[in-house]
Coordinates of C-alpha atoms in Angstrom, one line a residue:
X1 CA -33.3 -3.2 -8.0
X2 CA -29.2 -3.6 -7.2
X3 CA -28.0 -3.0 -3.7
X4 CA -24.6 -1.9 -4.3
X5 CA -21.4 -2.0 -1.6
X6 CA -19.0 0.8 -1.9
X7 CA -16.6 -0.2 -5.4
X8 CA -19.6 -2.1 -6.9
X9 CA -20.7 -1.0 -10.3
X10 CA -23.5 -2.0 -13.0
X11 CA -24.4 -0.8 -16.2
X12 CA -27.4 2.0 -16.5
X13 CA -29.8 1.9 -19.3
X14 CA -29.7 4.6 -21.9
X15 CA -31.4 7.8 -20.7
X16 CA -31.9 10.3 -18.3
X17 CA -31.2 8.8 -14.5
X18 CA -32.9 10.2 -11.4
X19 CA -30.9 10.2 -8.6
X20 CA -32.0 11.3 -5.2
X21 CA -31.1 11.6 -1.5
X22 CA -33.4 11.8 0.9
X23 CA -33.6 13.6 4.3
X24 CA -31.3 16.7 5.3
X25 CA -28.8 16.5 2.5
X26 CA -27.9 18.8 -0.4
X27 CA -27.3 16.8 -3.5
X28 CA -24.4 18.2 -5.9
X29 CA -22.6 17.0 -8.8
X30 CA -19.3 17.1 -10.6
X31 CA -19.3 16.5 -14.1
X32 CA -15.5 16.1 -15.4
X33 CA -13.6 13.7 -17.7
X34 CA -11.1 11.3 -18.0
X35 CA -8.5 12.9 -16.0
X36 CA -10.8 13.8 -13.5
X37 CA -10.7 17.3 -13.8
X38 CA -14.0 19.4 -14.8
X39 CA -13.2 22.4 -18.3
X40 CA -14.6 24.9 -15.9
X41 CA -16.9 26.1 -13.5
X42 CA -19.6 25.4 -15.2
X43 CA -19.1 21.9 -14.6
X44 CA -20.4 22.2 -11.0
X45 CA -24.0 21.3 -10.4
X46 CA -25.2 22.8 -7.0
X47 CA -28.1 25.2 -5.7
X48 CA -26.4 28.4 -6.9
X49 CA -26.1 26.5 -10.4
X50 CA -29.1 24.1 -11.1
X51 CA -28.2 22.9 -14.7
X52 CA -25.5 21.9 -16.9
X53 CA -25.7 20.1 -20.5
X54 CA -27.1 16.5 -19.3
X55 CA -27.5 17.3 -15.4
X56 CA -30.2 19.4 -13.5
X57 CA -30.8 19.6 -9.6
X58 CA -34.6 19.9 -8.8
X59 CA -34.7 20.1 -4.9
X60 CA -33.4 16.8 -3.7
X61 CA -33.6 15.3 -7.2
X62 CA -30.7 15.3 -9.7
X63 CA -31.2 14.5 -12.9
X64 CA -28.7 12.7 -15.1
X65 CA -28.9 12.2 -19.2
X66 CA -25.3 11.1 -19.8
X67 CA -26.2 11.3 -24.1
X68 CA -26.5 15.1 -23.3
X69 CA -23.6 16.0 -21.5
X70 CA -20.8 18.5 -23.0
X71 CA -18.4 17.5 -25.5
X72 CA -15.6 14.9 -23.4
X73 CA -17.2 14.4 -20.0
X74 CA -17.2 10.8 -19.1
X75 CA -18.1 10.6 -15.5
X76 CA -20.6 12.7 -13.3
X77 CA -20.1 12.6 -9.3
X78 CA -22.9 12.8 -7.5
X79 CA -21.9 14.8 -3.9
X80 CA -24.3 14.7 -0.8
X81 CA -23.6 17.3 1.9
X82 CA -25.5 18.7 5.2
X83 CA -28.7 21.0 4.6
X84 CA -27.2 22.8 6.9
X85 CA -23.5 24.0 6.4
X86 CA -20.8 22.9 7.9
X87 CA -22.9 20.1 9.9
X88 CA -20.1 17.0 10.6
X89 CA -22.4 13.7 8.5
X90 CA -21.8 11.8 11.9
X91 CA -24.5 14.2 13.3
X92 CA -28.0 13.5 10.6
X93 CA -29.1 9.9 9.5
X94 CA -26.9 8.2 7.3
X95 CA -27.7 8.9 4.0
X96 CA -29.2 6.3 1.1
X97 CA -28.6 7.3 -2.6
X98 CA -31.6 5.8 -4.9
X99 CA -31.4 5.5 -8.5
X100 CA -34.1 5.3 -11.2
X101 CA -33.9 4.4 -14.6
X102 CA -35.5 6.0 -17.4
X103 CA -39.6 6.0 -16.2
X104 CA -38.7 6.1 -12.9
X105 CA -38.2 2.4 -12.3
X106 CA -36.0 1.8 -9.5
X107 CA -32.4 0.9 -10.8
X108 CA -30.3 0.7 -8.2
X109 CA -29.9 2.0 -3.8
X110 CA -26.4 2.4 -2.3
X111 CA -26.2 3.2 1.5
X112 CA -22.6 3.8 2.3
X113 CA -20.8 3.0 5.8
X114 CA -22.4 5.7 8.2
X115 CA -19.6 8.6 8.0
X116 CA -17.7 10.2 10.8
X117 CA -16.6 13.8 10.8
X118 CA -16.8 14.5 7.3
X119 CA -19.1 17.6 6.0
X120 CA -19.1 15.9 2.5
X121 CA -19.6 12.3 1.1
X122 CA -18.5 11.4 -2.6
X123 CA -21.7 9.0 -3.2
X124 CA -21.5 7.6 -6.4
X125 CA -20.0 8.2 -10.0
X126 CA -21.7 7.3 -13.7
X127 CA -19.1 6.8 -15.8
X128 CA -18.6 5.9 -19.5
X129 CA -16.8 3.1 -20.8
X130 CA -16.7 0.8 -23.9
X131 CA -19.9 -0.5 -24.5
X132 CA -21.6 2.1 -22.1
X133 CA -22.0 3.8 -19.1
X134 CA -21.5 2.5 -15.7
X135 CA -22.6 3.0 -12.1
X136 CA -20.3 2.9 -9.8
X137 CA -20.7 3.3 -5.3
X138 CA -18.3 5.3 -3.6
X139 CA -18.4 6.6 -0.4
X140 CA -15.6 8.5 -0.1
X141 CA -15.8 11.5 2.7
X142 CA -14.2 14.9 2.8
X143 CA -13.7 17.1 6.2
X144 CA -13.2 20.5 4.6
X145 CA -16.3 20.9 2.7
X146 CA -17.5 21.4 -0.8
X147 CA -14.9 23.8 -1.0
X148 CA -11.8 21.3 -0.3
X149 CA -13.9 18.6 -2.8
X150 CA -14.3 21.8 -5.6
X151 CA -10.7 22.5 -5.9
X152 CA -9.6 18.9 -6.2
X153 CA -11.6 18.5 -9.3
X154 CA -10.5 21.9 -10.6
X155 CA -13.2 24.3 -9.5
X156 CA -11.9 27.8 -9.0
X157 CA -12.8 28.6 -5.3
X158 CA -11.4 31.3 -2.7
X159 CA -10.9 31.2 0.7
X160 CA -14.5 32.0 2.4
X161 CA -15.2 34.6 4.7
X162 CA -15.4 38.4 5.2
X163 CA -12.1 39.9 4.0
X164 CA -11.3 43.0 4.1
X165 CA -10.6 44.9 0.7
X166 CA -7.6 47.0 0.3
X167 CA -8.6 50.8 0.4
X168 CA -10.4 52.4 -2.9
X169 CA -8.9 55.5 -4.3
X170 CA -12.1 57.1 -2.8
X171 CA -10.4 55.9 0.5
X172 CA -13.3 53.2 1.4
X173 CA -12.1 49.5 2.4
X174 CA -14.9 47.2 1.7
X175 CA -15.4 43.4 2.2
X176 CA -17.1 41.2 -0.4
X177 CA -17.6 37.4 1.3
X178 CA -17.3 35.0 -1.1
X179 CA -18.5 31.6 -1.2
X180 CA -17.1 28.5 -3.3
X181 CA -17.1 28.2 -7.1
X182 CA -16.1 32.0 -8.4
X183 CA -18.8 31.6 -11.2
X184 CA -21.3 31.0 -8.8
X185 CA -21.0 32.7 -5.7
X186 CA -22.1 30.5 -3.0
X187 CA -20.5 28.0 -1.7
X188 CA -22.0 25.3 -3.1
X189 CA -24.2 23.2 -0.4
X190 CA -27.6 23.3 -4.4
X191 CA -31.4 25.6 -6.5
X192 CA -30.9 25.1 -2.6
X193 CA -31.5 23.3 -4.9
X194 CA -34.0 25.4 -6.6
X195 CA -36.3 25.6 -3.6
X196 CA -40.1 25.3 -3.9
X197 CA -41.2 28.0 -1.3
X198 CA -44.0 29.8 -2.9
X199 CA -43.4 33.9 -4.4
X200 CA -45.4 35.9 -6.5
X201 CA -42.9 36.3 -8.9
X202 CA -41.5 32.4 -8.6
X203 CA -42.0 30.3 -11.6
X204 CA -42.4 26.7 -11.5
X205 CA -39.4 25.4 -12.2
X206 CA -39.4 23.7 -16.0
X207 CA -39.3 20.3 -16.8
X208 CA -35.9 19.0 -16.8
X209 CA -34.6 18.2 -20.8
X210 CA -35.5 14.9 -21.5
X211 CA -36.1 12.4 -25.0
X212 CA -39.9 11.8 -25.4
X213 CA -41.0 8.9 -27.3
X214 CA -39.2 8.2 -31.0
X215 CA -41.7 8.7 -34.0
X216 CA -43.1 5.6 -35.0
X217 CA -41.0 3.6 -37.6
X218 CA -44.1 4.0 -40.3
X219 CA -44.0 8.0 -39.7
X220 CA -41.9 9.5 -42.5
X221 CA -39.5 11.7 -41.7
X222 CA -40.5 15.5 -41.0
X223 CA -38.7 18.3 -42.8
X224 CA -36.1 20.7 -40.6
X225 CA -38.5 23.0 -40.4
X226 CA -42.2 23.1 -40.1
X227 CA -44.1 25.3 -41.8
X228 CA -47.0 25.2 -39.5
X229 CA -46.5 26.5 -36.0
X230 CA -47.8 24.7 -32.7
X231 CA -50.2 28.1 -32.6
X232 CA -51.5 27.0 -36.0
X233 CA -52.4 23.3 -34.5
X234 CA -54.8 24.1 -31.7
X235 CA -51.7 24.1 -28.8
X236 CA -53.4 27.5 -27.5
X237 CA -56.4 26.1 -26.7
X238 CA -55.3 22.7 -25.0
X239 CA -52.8 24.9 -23.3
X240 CA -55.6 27.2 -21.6
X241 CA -58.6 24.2 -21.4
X242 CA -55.1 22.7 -18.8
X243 CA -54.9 26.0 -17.2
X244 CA -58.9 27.0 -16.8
X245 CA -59.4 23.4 -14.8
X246 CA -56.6 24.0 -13.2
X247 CA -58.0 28.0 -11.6
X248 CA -54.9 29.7 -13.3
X249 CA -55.6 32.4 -16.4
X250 CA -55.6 32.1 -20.2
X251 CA -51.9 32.7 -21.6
X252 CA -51.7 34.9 -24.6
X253 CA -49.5 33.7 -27.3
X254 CA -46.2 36.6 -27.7
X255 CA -44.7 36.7 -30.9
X256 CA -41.1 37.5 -29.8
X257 CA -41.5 34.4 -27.6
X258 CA -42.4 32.1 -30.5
X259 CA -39.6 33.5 -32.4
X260 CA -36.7 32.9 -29.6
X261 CA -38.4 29.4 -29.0
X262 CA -38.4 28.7 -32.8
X263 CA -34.4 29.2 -32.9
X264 CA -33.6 27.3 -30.1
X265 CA -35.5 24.3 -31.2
X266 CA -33.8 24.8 -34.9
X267 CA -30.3 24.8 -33.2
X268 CA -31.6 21.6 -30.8
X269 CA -32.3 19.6 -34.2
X270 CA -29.1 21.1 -35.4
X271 CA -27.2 19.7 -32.8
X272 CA -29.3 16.7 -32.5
X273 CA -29.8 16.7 -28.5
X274 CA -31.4 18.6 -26.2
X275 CA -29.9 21.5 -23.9
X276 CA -31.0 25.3 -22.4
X277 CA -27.8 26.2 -24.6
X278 CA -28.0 25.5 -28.5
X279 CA -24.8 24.6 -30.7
X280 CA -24.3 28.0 -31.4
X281 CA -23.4 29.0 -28.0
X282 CA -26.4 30.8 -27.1
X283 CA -28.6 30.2 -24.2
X284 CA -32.7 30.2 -24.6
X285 CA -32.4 33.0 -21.7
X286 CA -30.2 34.8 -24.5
X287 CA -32.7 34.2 -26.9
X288 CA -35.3 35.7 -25.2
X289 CA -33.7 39.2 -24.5
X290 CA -32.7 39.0 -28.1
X291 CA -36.1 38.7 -29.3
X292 CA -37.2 41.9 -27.1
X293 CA -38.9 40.2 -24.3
X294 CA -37.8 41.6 -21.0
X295 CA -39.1 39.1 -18.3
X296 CA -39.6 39.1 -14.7
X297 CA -40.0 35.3 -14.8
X298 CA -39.7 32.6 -17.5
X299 CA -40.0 29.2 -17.5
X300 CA -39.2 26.4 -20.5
X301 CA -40.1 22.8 -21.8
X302 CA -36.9 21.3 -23.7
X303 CA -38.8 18.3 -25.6
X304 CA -38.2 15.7 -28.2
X305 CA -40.4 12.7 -28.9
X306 CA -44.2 14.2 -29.5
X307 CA -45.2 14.9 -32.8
X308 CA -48.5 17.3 -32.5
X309 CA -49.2 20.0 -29.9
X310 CA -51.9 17.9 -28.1
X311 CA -49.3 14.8 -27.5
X312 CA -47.1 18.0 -26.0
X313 CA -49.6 18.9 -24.0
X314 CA -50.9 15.1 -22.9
X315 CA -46.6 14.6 -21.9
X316 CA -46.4 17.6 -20.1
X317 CA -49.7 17.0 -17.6
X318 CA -48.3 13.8 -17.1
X319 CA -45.5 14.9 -15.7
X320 CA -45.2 16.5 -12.4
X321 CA -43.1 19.2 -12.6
X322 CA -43.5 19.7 -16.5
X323 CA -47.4 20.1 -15.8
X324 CA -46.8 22.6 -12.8
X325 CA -45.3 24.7 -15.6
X326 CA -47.7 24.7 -18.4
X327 CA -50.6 25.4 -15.2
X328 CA -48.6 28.3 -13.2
X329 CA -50.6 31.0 -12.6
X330 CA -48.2 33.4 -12.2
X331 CA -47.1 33.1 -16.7
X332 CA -49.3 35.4 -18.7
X333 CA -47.5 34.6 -22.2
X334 CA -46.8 31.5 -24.3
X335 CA -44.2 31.2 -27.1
X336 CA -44.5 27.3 -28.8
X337 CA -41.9 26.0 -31.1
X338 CA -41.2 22.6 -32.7
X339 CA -38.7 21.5 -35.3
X340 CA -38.0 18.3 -37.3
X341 CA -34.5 16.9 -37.8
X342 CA -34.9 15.5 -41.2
X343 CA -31.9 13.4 -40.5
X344 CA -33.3 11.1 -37.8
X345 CA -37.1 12.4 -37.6
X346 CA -36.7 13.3 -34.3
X347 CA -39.2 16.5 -33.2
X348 CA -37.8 19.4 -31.0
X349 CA -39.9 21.5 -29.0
X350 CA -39.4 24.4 -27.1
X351 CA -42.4 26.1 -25.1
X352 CA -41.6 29.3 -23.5
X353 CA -43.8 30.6 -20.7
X354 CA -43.2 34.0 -19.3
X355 CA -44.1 37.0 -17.2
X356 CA -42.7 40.1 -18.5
X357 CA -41.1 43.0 -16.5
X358 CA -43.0 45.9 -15.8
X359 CA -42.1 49.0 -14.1
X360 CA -43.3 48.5 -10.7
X361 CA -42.1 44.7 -11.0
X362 CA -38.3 45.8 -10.3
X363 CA -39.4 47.6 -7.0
X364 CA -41.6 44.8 -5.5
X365 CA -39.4 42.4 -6.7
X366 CA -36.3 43.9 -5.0
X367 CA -38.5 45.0 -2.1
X368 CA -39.1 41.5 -1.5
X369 CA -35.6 40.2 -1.3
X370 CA -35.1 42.4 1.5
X371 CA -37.9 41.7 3.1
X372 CA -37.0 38.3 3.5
X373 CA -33.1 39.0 4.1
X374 CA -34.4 41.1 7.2
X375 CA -36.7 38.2 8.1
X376 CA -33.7 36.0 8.6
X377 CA -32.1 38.7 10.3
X378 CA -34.9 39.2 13.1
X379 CA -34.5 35.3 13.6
X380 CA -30.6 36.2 14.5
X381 CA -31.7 38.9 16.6
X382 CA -30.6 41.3 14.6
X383 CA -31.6 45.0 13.5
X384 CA -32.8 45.1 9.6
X385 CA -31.4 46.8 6.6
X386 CA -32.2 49.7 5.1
X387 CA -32.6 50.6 1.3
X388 CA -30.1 52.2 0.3
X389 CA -31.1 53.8 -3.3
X390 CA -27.5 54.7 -4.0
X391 CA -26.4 50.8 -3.3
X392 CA -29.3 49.8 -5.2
X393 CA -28.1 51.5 -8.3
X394 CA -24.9 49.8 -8.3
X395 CA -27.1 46.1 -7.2
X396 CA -28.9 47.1 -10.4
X397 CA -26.3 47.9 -12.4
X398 CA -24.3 45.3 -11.9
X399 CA -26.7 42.2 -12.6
X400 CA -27.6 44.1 -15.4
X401 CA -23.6 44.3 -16.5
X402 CA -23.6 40.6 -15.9
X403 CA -26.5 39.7 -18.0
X404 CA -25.2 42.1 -21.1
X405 CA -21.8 40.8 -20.8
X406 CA -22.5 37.4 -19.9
X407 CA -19.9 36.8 -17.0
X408 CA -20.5 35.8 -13.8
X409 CA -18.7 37.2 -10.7
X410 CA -18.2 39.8 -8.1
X411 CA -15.3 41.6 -10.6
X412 CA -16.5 42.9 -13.5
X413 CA -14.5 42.5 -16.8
X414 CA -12.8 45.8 -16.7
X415 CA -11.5 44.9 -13.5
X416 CA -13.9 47.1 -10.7
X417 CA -15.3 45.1 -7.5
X418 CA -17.9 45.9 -5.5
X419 CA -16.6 48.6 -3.4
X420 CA -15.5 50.1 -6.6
X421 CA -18.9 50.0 -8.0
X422 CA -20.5 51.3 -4.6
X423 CA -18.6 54.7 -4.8
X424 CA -19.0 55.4 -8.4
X425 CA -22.8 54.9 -7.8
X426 CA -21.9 57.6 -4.6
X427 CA -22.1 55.5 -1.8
X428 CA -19.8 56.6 1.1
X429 CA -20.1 53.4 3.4
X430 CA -17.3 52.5 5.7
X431 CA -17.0 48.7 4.7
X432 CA -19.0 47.1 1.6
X433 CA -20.2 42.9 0.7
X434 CA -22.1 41.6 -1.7
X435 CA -23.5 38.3 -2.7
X436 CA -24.1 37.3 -6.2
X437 CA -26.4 34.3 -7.3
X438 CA -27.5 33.3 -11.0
X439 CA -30.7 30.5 -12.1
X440 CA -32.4 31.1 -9.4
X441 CA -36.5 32.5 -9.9
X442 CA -37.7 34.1 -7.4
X443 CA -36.9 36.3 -4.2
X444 CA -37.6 33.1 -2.2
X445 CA -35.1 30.6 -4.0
X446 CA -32.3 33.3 -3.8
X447 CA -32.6 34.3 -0.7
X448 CA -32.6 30.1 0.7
X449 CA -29.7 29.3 -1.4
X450 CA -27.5 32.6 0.3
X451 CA -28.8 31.7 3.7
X452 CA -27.4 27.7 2.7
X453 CA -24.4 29.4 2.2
X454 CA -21.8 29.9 4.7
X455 CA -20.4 33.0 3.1
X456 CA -23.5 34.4 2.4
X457 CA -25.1 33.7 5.1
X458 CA -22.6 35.6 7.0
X459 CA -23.0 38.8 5.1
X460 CA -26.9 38.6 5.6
X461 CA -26.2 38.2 9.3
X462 CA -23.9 40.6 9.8
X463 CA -24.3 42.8 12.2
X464 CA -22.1 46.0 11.5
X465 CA -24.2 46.2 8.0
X466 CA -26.6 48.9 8.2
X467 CA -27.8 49.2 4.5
X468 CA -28.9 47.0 1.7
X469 CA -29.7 47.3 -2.3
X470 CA -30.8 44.9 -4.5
X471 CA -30.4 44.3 -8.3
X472 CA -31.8 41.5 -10.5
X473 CA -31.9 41.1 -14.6
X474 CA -32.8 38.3 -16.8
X475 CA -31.9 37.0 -20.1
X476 CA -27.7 36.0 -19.3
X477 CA -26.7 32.9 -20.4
X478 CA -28.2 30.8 -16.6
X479 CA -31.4 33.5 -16.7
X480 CA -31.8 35.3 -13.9
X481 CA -28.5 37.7 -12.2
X482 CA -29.0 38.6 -8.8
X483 CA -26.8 41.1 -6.6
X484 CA -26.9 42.3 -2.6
X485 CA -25.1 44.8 -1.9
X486 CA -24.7 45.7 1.8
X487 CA -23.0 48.7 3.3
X488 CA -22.3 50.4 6.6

């Protein structure tokens, strides 16, 4: 293993990188190219955004598969900042960044000079150049936050805090806080990273996309598509023999499942890499909806490398993370789809698990997100929210608008904001906010990554708020929409 000094740099082995952080950090990343700049917002991984073509943030671990990332990135910066906002580094233990290769062999620790005053610390960078891509140490801090770092490499952000809205025609000023990158409103700090605090309706968080093992050099190619289905090949049973040691209940195979999992693995091969979003521009969430299936929770395995369903299954329970998903009790239906690239022989897989949405699920659900927004609200000492049906209509209404028109943000295409949606729902509050969150999976998740969220947070705690709705919808291009609307 390398122990690097800041501006030292070694080559990386081809693959997917772990890098991780330990202790009371938040691990983001920047993914931009040679200029330095990112092509959007979607470029920024944090907790409010756990993926991006070749990057996922799994609580404190960030994954890093430089073949997969989009079309001209060259370099992703990996970003530590405070657990908790706004906390100067000087403050917590210095912070080590440790690098794995491919297998998890350790590839590489960097501890920087211990920082001052700065709230953020550019770590490290994995860049491309000729013959490869590089490692590099860093170190760099930044005193105004994810925020300051965002815009310098081209994230849109506003200014956070409570503003106050110019009046509606209905005569109602309102206040919507919002947090750093507009796509993905939070300021960043990550799925909190996606958190792993246990829900009912939380599923465990898929496998991150990674290449399995190549077919053998003796194995002849495979056709581009199979005519034989993973259901065909036994995978049900190995799946629920996993599951039955395991205490958690059979899965059912669904067929609109299989059928959104068999074109997302036909556009993988098509494209020749792995990724939640094919080559043509859909997203496996998108796929689902497409197919029919309206889900409370889903959860996905992105694989290449095994060639029958029992090495899928025998990769997966090897796998931490990858095993927690094929055993999670809380996923009652299975959807299994593999597909051949006849080109290079490669195998792509994609194993849907889901729980679908039934009417009482929308209720609890929502329920439950207050319940635990009014749980950190007791802890400030202050009074909880009440529902509000007519501000969960318009919570409701807009996740749902965000999901069927695939934006993401706290204006709407045609221009209304959340006050604006409020009184059309017939809401007659003084002052409105509203928080906004996309990827995460469960009441749990959402509600950590707002509360790591200095804008957020300050709508949840605070105290002129008297009211609360909730919306949430599945199946937009990052899965999951969530809205809180608050009102007093």
């Amino acid at each position: 293993m390398s122990e690097l000094v800041p501006g030292g740099n070694m080559p990386v082995p081809d693959g997917a990188l772990t890098v991780r952080v330990p202790g009371p950090f938040d691990v983001s990343a920047l993914i931009t190219d040679d200029g330095g700049r990112v092509s959007g917002d979607g470029d920024f991984v944090f907790y409010n955004q756990p993926s991006a073509p070749g990057a996922r943030l799994y609580g404190d671990t960030l994954t890093v598969d430089p073949r997969r990332l989009r079309p001209g990135a060259t370099r992703v910066t990996v970003v530590v900042s405070p657990a908790e906002p706004a906390t100067p580094l000087a403050r917590l233990p210095a912070p080590t960044l440790h690098v794995a290769a491919p297998g998890g062999r350790p590839l590489a620790r960097f501890a920087p000079p211990r920082p001052g005053q700065e709230t953020v610390l550019l770590l490290a960078e994995i860049y491309r150049r000729p013959g490869g891509w590089k490692l590099r140490a860093l170190g760099q801090g930044y005193a105004d936050g994810l925020a300051g770092l965002a815009r310098d490499f081209g994230v849109d952000v506003l200014d956070e805090g409570t503003g106050t809205a110019p009046a509606t025609p209905g005569g109602h000023p309102g206040s919507a806080t919002r947090g750093a990158p507009v796509g993905h409103a939070s300021a960043p700090t990550p799925a909190s990273p996606p958190t792993t605090a246990a829900s009912p309706s939380r599923p465990t968080a898929p496998a991150a996309p990674r290449a399995g093992t190549r077919p053998p050099p003796s194995t002849p190619p495979l056709p581009r598509a199979h005519s034989r289905s993973p259901a065909q090949d036994g995978f049900l049973d190995l799946v629920n023999s996993a599951r039955t040691a395991a205490g958690s209940p059979p899965v059912a195979l669904d067929t609109r499942l299989i059928s959104a999992a068999r074109a997302h693995a036909a556009a993988m091969a098509s494209a020749g890499r792995l990724g939640v979003e094919g080559s043509d521009g859909l997203s496996l969430y998108q796929r689902v909806t497409a197919a029919g299936y309206t889900y409370l929770t889903v959860g996905e395995h992105l694989v290449s490398g095994p060639r029958t369903p029992a090495e899928f299954v025998r990769y997966c329970l090897s796998e931490e993370q990858s095993g927690r998903t094929l055993r999670d009790p809380a996923l009652l239906h299975a959807g299994p789809a593999y597909v051949g690239d006849g080109r290079s022989g490669d195998i792509y897989w994609t194993v849907l698990w889901a729980r679908p949405l039934t009417p009482g699920d929308l209720a609890r659900t929502a329920a439950e997100v207050v319940a635990l927004t009014n749980r950190e609200r007791a802890g400030a000492g202050l009074p909880p929210l009440a529902t509000d049906p007519l501000l969960t209509a318009a919570a409701q209404a807009h996740s749902a608008d965000m999901v069927a028109r695939a934006f993401y943000s706290h204006t709407s295409p045609d221009g209304t904001r959340p006050w604006d949606r409020a009184a059309a729902a017939g809401a007659r509050r003084r002052s409105i906010g509203e928080n906004i969150a996309c990827g995460q999976r469960s009441p749990a998740e959402v509600v950590d990554g707002w509360m790591n969220s200095p804008g957020h947070r300050a709508n949840i705690l605070k105290a002129d708020f008297t009211h609360i709705g909730i919306g949430f919808a599945g199946g937009g291009p990052a899965g999951m929409y969530w809205t809180q609307l608050f009102g007093a």
